[in-house]
Amino acid sequence: MTDAIDATETPTPRRKPKQPKTMIGGREMKPATQMMGYGFDPALSEGSLKAPIFLTSTFAFENAAAGKRHFEGITGQRPGGAEGLVYSRFNGPNQEILEDRLAIWDGAEDALTFSSGMTAICILMLASVGQGDVIVHSGPLYAASEGFVAKVLAKFGVTYVDFPAGASREELDEVLKRAKAQANAGGGKVAMIYLESPANPTNALVDIEAVKDARDAILGGAQAAGGSAQESDCPIAIDNTFLGPLWQRPLDHGADIVVYSLTKYVGGHSDLVAGSIAGAKKWMDPVRALRNTMGGIVDPNTAWMLLRSLETVELRMQRAGENAAKVCAFLKAHPKVEGLGYLGFIDDPRQQDIYDRHCKGAGSTFSVFIKGGEAESFRFLDNLTIAKLAVSLGGTETLASHPAAMTHLSVPQERKDALGITDNLVRISIGIEDADDLIADFEQALEHV
Ligand SMILES: *Cc1c(COP(=O)(O)O)cnc(C)c1O
């Protein structure tokens, strides 16, 4: 057995160019440029300019030794992950190209894709926690994320501590001390700090830099004996669906893992459901291993659609952001509008400071408070002609919904009050239509109020 074939001599042919060209004029190409070609070599696919959709459940090994080597990578017996494709529950060409390109936007070492944003969030959390552990999270979270922590992980002895988005460094220190005590009492550790910023539907921002400083001060170094003195074993994950990848890059501000519902801005056409996470390999590897076991990877068709979407994500988000700024300027001055929850018009100095440090744009999803209550808000919604009445966000088309009566209907009244989810709150996601047409639509709908 000593002279077994060296599989490294006969690598599985891959669609990946060996040395992807990412430099131009002595500097790295911008993400918008890299979206057209990164990670795909047409010469490996009959010259096809666009990646074909690889509809296959399994991949042929060129010899037995290569198969063994690939399985060593998949099962983690050899570090560095799989060098070749094995089976479509683990990965596939379309998914790999997509993951490579997603990682570029956030400046991440690695990325993983999933069949939905919630699949990404659930597998990430499941891979990170053990019995007795504590998850610290900002509030409010997307309702299904909050439910997964409070109801599902609770069944396995995992508890949580939450804090309001916007908490100060001092408050965060207190929250983490409380979480650490709770973890010690349960015989576990603080396994993850999970953020969502801006929060839905309040648009409250979390100070990622303050969270990192508090984490390093309170949970830095070894929670468990033997951990390194510098690096905490408690990652900071953040759901960046509302502002990413264009308007906020959380890894630059101290987050370790960035989470997306790709269903929203990244997919951007309201025609698919998918999710992703990105970050350093050391955080991705345990999640990849659990995804290999459970499944939940995005399918090849959807991955291909997302590659299409990534080519225009910057264009679409820029246009939607410009449209939202114009629409909000109009709404702000309208006598039938009581107020706006829009990141372009922040009135709290602490929130403005976080915005200035973390955000590159105000986004295109915001809340408008109509003068009156549910009846007035419904009249406004029912008279919109361009904007469609639907939940979700980040698509090419403008959508409007009523959180108190729809997405947050099951939230108890006390919590609705605390979160500011009132009966006159209308949620709007601005698309890429003509801004003047959108303003005319909102104007005529407000006349009916
Ligand atoms: C939509 C959404 C999710 C869930 O994503 P799905 O793709 O619908 O599973 C998670 N977080 C935020 C902020 C979202 O808007």
XYZ file of C-alpha atoms and ligand atoms in Angstrom:
464
model
C 0.000 0.000 0.000
C 3.002 2.257 0.320
C 3.063 3.191 -3.343
C -0.639 4.041 -3.648
C -1.449 6.488 -6.424
C -0.828 10.042 -5.298
C -4.211 11.669 -5.940
C -2.658 15.115 -5.883
C -1.076 14.249 -9.245
C -4.480 13.736 -10.866
C -6.820 16.372 -9.463
C -10.471 16.264 -10.486
C -10.941 18.779 -13.328
C -12.652 21.800 -11.794
C -14.536 24.703 -13.320
C -12.351 26.941 -11.142
C -9.415 28.635 -12.817
C -6.244 27.746 -10.896
C -5.265 31.351 -10.361
C -8.325 33.575 -10.598
C -7.436 37.001 -11.996
C -8.561 39.502 -9.405
C -6.007 42.300 -9.886
C -6.113 45.172 -12.361
C -3.708 48.142 -12.529
C -1.916 46.933 -9.406
C -5.027 46.842 -7.224
C -7.828 44.432 -6.512
C -10.857 44.635 -8.798
C -14.072 45.930 -7.262
C -16.770 43.361 -6.386
C -19.055 44.684 -9.163
C -16.387 43.726 -11.729
C -15.605 40.355 -10.170
C -19.296 39.316 -10.290
C -19.031 38.772 -14.063
C -16.374 36.098 -13.979
C -14.817 35.228 -10.626
C -14.491 31.525 -9.920
C -15.602 30.250 -13.333
C -13.463 29.329 -16.340
C -15.484 28.998 -19.595
C -12.731 26.780 -21.058
C -13.697 24.049 -18.584
C -17.342 24.124 -19.787
C -17.217 24.027 -23.623
C -16.550 27.773 -23.737
C -19.956 28.554 -22.272
C -19.755 32.223 -21.218
C -22.195 31.648 -18.382
C -21.823 28.720 -16.023
C -24.080 25.815 -17.036
C -26.535 24.555 -14.420
C -25.076 21.289 -13.126
C -28.097 19.057 -12.541
C -26.523 15.973 -11.044
C -26.787 14.232 -7.692
C -23.252 12.816 -7.735
C -19.811 13.346 -9.297
C -17.565 10.753 -10.952
C -14.052 10.304 -9.467
C -11.261 9.807 -11.956
C -9.749 7.102 -9.768
C -10.297 5.475 -6.378
C -7.462 7.360 -4.668
C -9.009 10.687 -5.696
C -12.343 9.547 -4.240
C -10.621 8.650 -0.958
C -8.873 11.995 -0.860
C -12.116 13.891 -1.464
C -13.826 11.991 1.351
C -10.939 12.784 3.689
C -11.630 16.456 2.964
C -15.421 16.131 3.341
C -15.207 14.260 6.663
C -12.580 16.612 8.097
C -9.905 13.893 8.438
C -7.667 16.123 6.360
C -7.874 19.892 6.991
C -8.701 22.250 4.149
C -12.040 20.813 3.045
C -12.966 18.977 -0.132
C -10.695 19.357 -3.126
C -13.142 17.752 -5.483
C -16.865 17.399 -5.876
C -18.446 14.320 -4.325
C -22.205 14.458 -3.872
C -24.757 17.244 -4.299
C -25.824 17.402 -0.655
C -22.276 18.612 0.112
C -21.622 21.013 -2.752
C -21.737 21.549 -6.499
C -20.213 23.836 -9.133
C -23.006 26.436 -9.145
C -23.046 26.617 -5.357
C -19.246 26.921 -5.176
C -19.128 29.786 -7.685
C -21.923 31.518 -5.788
C -20.167 31.046 -2.428
C -16.879 32.376 -3.842
C -18.623 35.476 -5.190
C -20.685 36.122 -2.045
C -17.505 36.025 0.069
C -16.056 38.868 -2.065
C -18.806 41.337 -1.098
C -18.155 41.000 2.614
C -14.395 40.553 2.408
C -14.856 37.086 3.927
C -12.530 34.104 3.713
C -15.350 31.664 3.029
C -19.125 31.523 2.479
C -21.862 28.881 2.597
C -25.243 28.908 0.852
C -28.559 27.455 1.991
C -32.066 26.743 0.722
C -33.429 29.747 2.683
C -32.309 32.474 5.050
C -33.906 30.566 7.934
C -32.067 27.345 6.989
C -28.821 29.339 7.163
C -29.703 30.805 10.562
C -30.920 27.510 12.081
C -27.923 25.452 10.914
C -25.501 28.199 12.003
C -27.001 28.275 15.498
C -27.317 24.482 15.811
C -23.666 24.066 14.833
C -22.585 26.619 17.448
C -24.433 25.668 20.630
C -24.397 22.829 23.132
C -26.477 21.992 26.172
C -26.309 24.672 28.870
C -25.019 27.314 26.467
C -26.382 30.850 26.200
C -27.084 32.881 23.052
C -26.989 36.654 23.489
C -29.042 38.477 20.872
C -30.191 41.961 19.961
C -33.912 42.609 19.791
C -36.130 42.573 17.960
C -34.984 39.829 15.578
C -36.773 38.512 12.500
C -39.667 36.647 14.162
C -38.618 33.164 12.988
C -35.042 33.711 14.245
C -36.319 34.838 17.628
C -38.678 31.832 17.747
C -35.905 29.393 16.866
C -33.822 30.588 19.822
C -36.651 30.913 22.340
C -38.700 27.831 21.413
C -36.568 25.297 19.507
C -33.085 25.687 21.041
C -34.780 25.905 24.467
C -35.764 22.234 24.031
C -32.067 21.343 24.046
C -31.190 23.292 27.185
C -29.994 26.443 25.424
C -31.083 29.748 26.991
C -30.795 33.326 25.776
C -30.280 36.888 26.968
C -31.533 39.680 24.719
C -30.808 43.405 24.653
C -32.333 46.314 22.728
C -30.605 47.381 19.508
C -28.799 50.641 20.272
C -27.526 49.489 23.684
C -24.413 51.367 24.871
C -21.009 49.836 25.648
C -21.779 49.960 29.394
C -25.131 48.254 28.888
C -23.520 45.614 26.673
C -20.904 44.852 29.351
C -23.723 44.264 31.847
C -25.654 42.064 29.403
C -22.590 39.896 28.721
C -21.736 39.588 32.423
C -25.297 38.412 33.055
C -25.059 35.961 30.145
C -21.718 34.632 31.419
C -23.209 34.024 34.877
C -26.205 32.311 33.295
C -23.884 30.094 31.239
C -21.761 29.204 34.280
C -24.903 28.248 36.196
C -25.977 26.010 33.308
C -22.565 24.406 32.919
C -22.117 25.877 29.439
C -20.622 28.906 27.724
C -21.846 32.008 25.939
C -21.845 30.338 22.522
C -22.786 33.188 20.218
C -23.704 36.860 20.072
C -26.351 37.186 17.369
C -27.287 40.604 16.010
C -29.749 41.972 13.500
C -29.135 45.525 12.345
C -31.124 47.452 11.370
C -33.927 45.722 13.263
C -37.253 45.072 11.569
C -39.542 47.046 11.563
C -37.985 49.646 13.896
C -34.820 50.219 11.805
C -32.862 50.546 15.100
C -29.116 49.997 14.537
C -26.784 47.870 16.674
C -23.298 49.246 17.487
C -21.202 46.344 16.162
C -17.925 47.937 17.293
C -19.211 48.322 20.858
C -20.438 44.710 20.830
C -16.974 43.537 19.743
C -15.254 45.615 22.450
C -17.643 44.303 25.098
C -17.197 40.718 23.858
C -13.394 41.031 23.979
C -13.522 42.563 27.462
C -16.026 40.187 29.050
C -15.733 37.011 26.977
C -12.257 37.552 25.516
C -9.652 34.855 25.642
C -10.489 31.517 27.034
C -13.992 30.953 28.268
C -12.942 27.337 28.203
C -9.566 26.349 29.611
C -6.906 26.190 26.923
C -8.421 28.822 24.665
C -6.093 31.426 23.230
C -5.522 34.604 25.214
C -6.489 36.924 22.349
C -9.233 35.239 20.439
C -12.648 34.765 21.929
C -14.437 31.484 21.196
C -17.747 33.370 21.124
C -18.396 34.590 17.554
C -20.454 37.670 16.741
C -22.925 36.860 13.953
C -25.099 39.493 12.304
C -28.120 39.309 10.027
C -27.214 41.907 7.375
C -30.237 41.288 5.124
C -31.556 44.878 5.242
C -28.353 46.731 4.290
C -26.069 44.146 2.760
C -24.028 43.620 0.848
C -23.818 47.224 -0.395
C -24.646 49.564 2.483
C -23.042 47.766 5.471
C -19.975 45.467 5.725
C -20.166 44.124 9.290
C -16.927 42.110 9.129
C -15.071 45.436 8.796
C -16.535 46.553 12.136
C -15.752 43.497 14.248
C -18.442 40.932 13.396
C -17.190 37.398 12.714
C -20.063 35.959 10.680
C -22.449 37.757 8.330
C -25.870 36.213 7.626
C -28.215 36.854 4.680
C -31.640 36.051 3.487
C -30.600 36.078 -0.192
C -34.342 36.130 -0.902
C -34.288 39.898 -0.404
C -31.819 42.395 -1.984
C -29.256 39.857 -3.205
C -31.779 37.751 -5.153
C -33.547 41.028 -5.747
C -36.314 39.948 -8.147
C -38.781 38.370 -5.677
C -38.444 35.079 -7.569
C -36.385 32.829 -5.275
C -35.760 31.851 -1.642
C -32.187 31.268 -0.381
C -29.726 32.184 2.381
C -26.027 32.416 3.145
C -23.409 32.977 5.810
C -19.830 34.222 5.381
C -16.768 34.622 7.597
C -13.447 33.051 8.511
C -13.010 29.357 7.680
C -12.731 28.466 11.368
C -16.321 29.637 11.885
C -17.600 28.187 8.586
C -16.136 24.662 8.923
C -18.418 23.373 11.732
C -21.458 24.815 9.927
C -20.396 23.181 6.653
C -20.039 19.858 8.481
C -23.581 20.111 9.871
C -24.919 21.179 6.450
C -23.227 18.114 4.953
C -25.098 15.984 7.482
C -28.491 17.695 7.378
C -28.669 18.967 3.815
C -30.064 22.431 3.271
C -27.601 23.635 0.620
C -29.162 25.862 -2.072
C -30.143 23.929 -5.230
C -28.229 24.429 -8.539
C -31.061 26.299 -10.310
C -31.438 28.810 -7.503
C -27.649 29.181 -7.230
C -27.552 29.990 -10.952
C -30.340 32.569 -10.545
C -28.353 34.176 -7.731
C -25.249 34.410 -9.951
C -27.450 36.286 -12.422
C -28.661 38.519 -9.574
C -25.167 39.271 -8.239
C -24.203 40.847 -11.582
C -26.715 43.652 -10.957
C -26.895 43.815 -7.161
C -24.902 47.042 -6.938
C -26.908 48.721 -9.727
C -30.237 47.660 -8.241
C -29.409 48.650 -4.684
C -28.000 52.025 -5.755
C -31.136 52.824 -7.755
C -33.478 51.603 -5.006
C -31.554 53.671 -2.458
C -31.798 56.818 -4.604
C -35.520 56.224 -5.164
C -36.103 55.747 -1.431
C -34.322 59.020 -0.626
C -36.606 60.903 -3.062
C -39.788 59.173 -1.864
C -38.900 59.780 1.804
C -38.187 63.468 1.163
C -41.703 63.707 -0.339
C -43.397 61.715 2.453
C -41.628 63.639 5.218
C -43.218 66.885 4.068
C -46.708 65.431 3.530
C -49.435 66.646 5.956
C -51.003 63.161 6.245
C -47.708 61.603 7.321
C -46.929 61.668 11.054
C -43.346 60.472 10.778
C -40.822 58.189 9.093
C -38.553 55.373 10.286
C -35.895 55.872 7.592
C -32.133 55.714 8.136
C -31.705 58.846 6.013
C -33.577 60.894 8.668
C -32.324 59.772 12.075
C -33.174 62.079 14.999
C -31.342 60.202 17.798
C -27.646 61.252 18.147
C -26.543 57.787 19.338
C -28.241 56.113 16.341
C -26.756 58.741 13.996
C -23.280 58.008 15.377
C -23.694 54.251 14.734
C -25.017 55.003 11.258
C -22.064 57.261 10.432
C -19.538 54.633 11.556
C -21.191 51.512 10.084
C -23.374 52.376 7.101
C -22.663 53.512 3.553
C -26.299 54.129 2.666
C -29.758 54.413 4.210
C -31.254 51.478 2.327
C -34.650 51.362 0.654
C -36.794 49.722 3.342
C -38.466 52.026 5.862
C -41.573 52.663 7.951
C -44.072 55.432 7.363
C -46.491 56.467 10.129
C -49.804 57.579 8.593
C -51.889 60.140 10.529
C -54.670 58.034 12.055
C -54.807 54.317 12.797
C -55.480 51.000 11.101
C -58.398 52.298 8.997
C -56.366 55.188 7.550
C -53.358 52.941 6.927
C -55.512 50.335 5.176
C -57.075 53.058 2.983
C -53.583 54.198 2.001
C -52.487 50.624 1.228
C -55.656 49.740 -0.699
C -55.256 52.758 -2.975
C -51.665 52.179 -4.038
C -51.469 51.216 -7.705
C -47.751 50.759 -8.473
C -46.709 49.460 -5.064
C -47.938 45.902 -4.486
C -49.394 44.823 -1.167
C -47.024 42.071 -0.043
C -44.528 41.184 2.678
C -40.799 40.722 1.859
C -38.409 43.390 0.592
C -35.427 44.132 -1.582
C -37.036 43.272 -4.927
C -37.098 45.299 -8.141
C -40.706 46.251 -7.388
C -42.010 48.441 -4.572
C -43.891 46.556 -1.848
C -45.993 47.807 1.047
C -47.380 45.983 4.090
C -48.899 46.563 7.532
C -46.699 44.848 10.170
C -49.211 45.054 13.065
C -51.844 43.221 10.993
C -49.503 40.974 8.984
C -45.881 39.992 9.818
C -46.226 40.903 13.510
C -49.899 39.943 13.985
C -49.059 37.233 16.526
C -46.737 39.482 18.586
C -48.383 40.249 21.978
C -49.703 43.828 22.275
C -47.234 44.741 25.075
C -44.257 43.782 22.932
C -45.752 45.579 19.919
C -46.036 48.715 22.072
C -42.455 48.326 23.300
C -41.174 47.910 19.728
C -43.242 50.790 18.374
C -45.278 48.565 16.041
C -48.348 50.770 15.921
C -51.584 50.489 13.922
C -50.550 53.440 11.746
C -47.194 51.949 10.737
C -46.856 51.007 7.059
C -43.744 49.173 5.926
C -42.387 50.035 2.496
C -39.634 48.486 0.387
C -38.798 50.729 -2.544
C -37.860 49.125 -5.868
C -36.143 50.354 -9.003
C -39.153 51.924 -10.782
C -39.120 55.613 -11.783
C -38.999 57.735 -8.614
C -41.486 60.351 -9.901
C -44.020 57.627 -10.716
C -43.636 56.229 -7.200
C -44.097 59.666 -5.648
C -47.236 60.242 -7.769
C -48.585 56.884 -6.584
C -47.989 57.676 -2.891
C -49.468 61.148 -3.388
C -52.754 59.872 -4.859
C -53.019 57.091 -2.246
C -52.564 59.627 0.577
C -55.422 61.680 -0.890
C -57.745 58.790 0.019
C -56.708 58.922 3.684
C -36.581 37.357 5.228
C -35.647 37.450 6.358
C -35.115 36.296 6.956
C -35.528 34.894 6.554
O -35.123 34.590 5.270
P -35.862 33.519 4.334
O -35.047 33.551 3.088
O -37.279 33.978 4.152
O -35.807 32.216 5.059
C -34.199 36.463 7.974
N -33.827 37.685 8.395
C -34.329 38.815 7.843
C -33.879 40.138 8.356
C -35.252 38.735 6.816
O -35.758 39.855 6.284
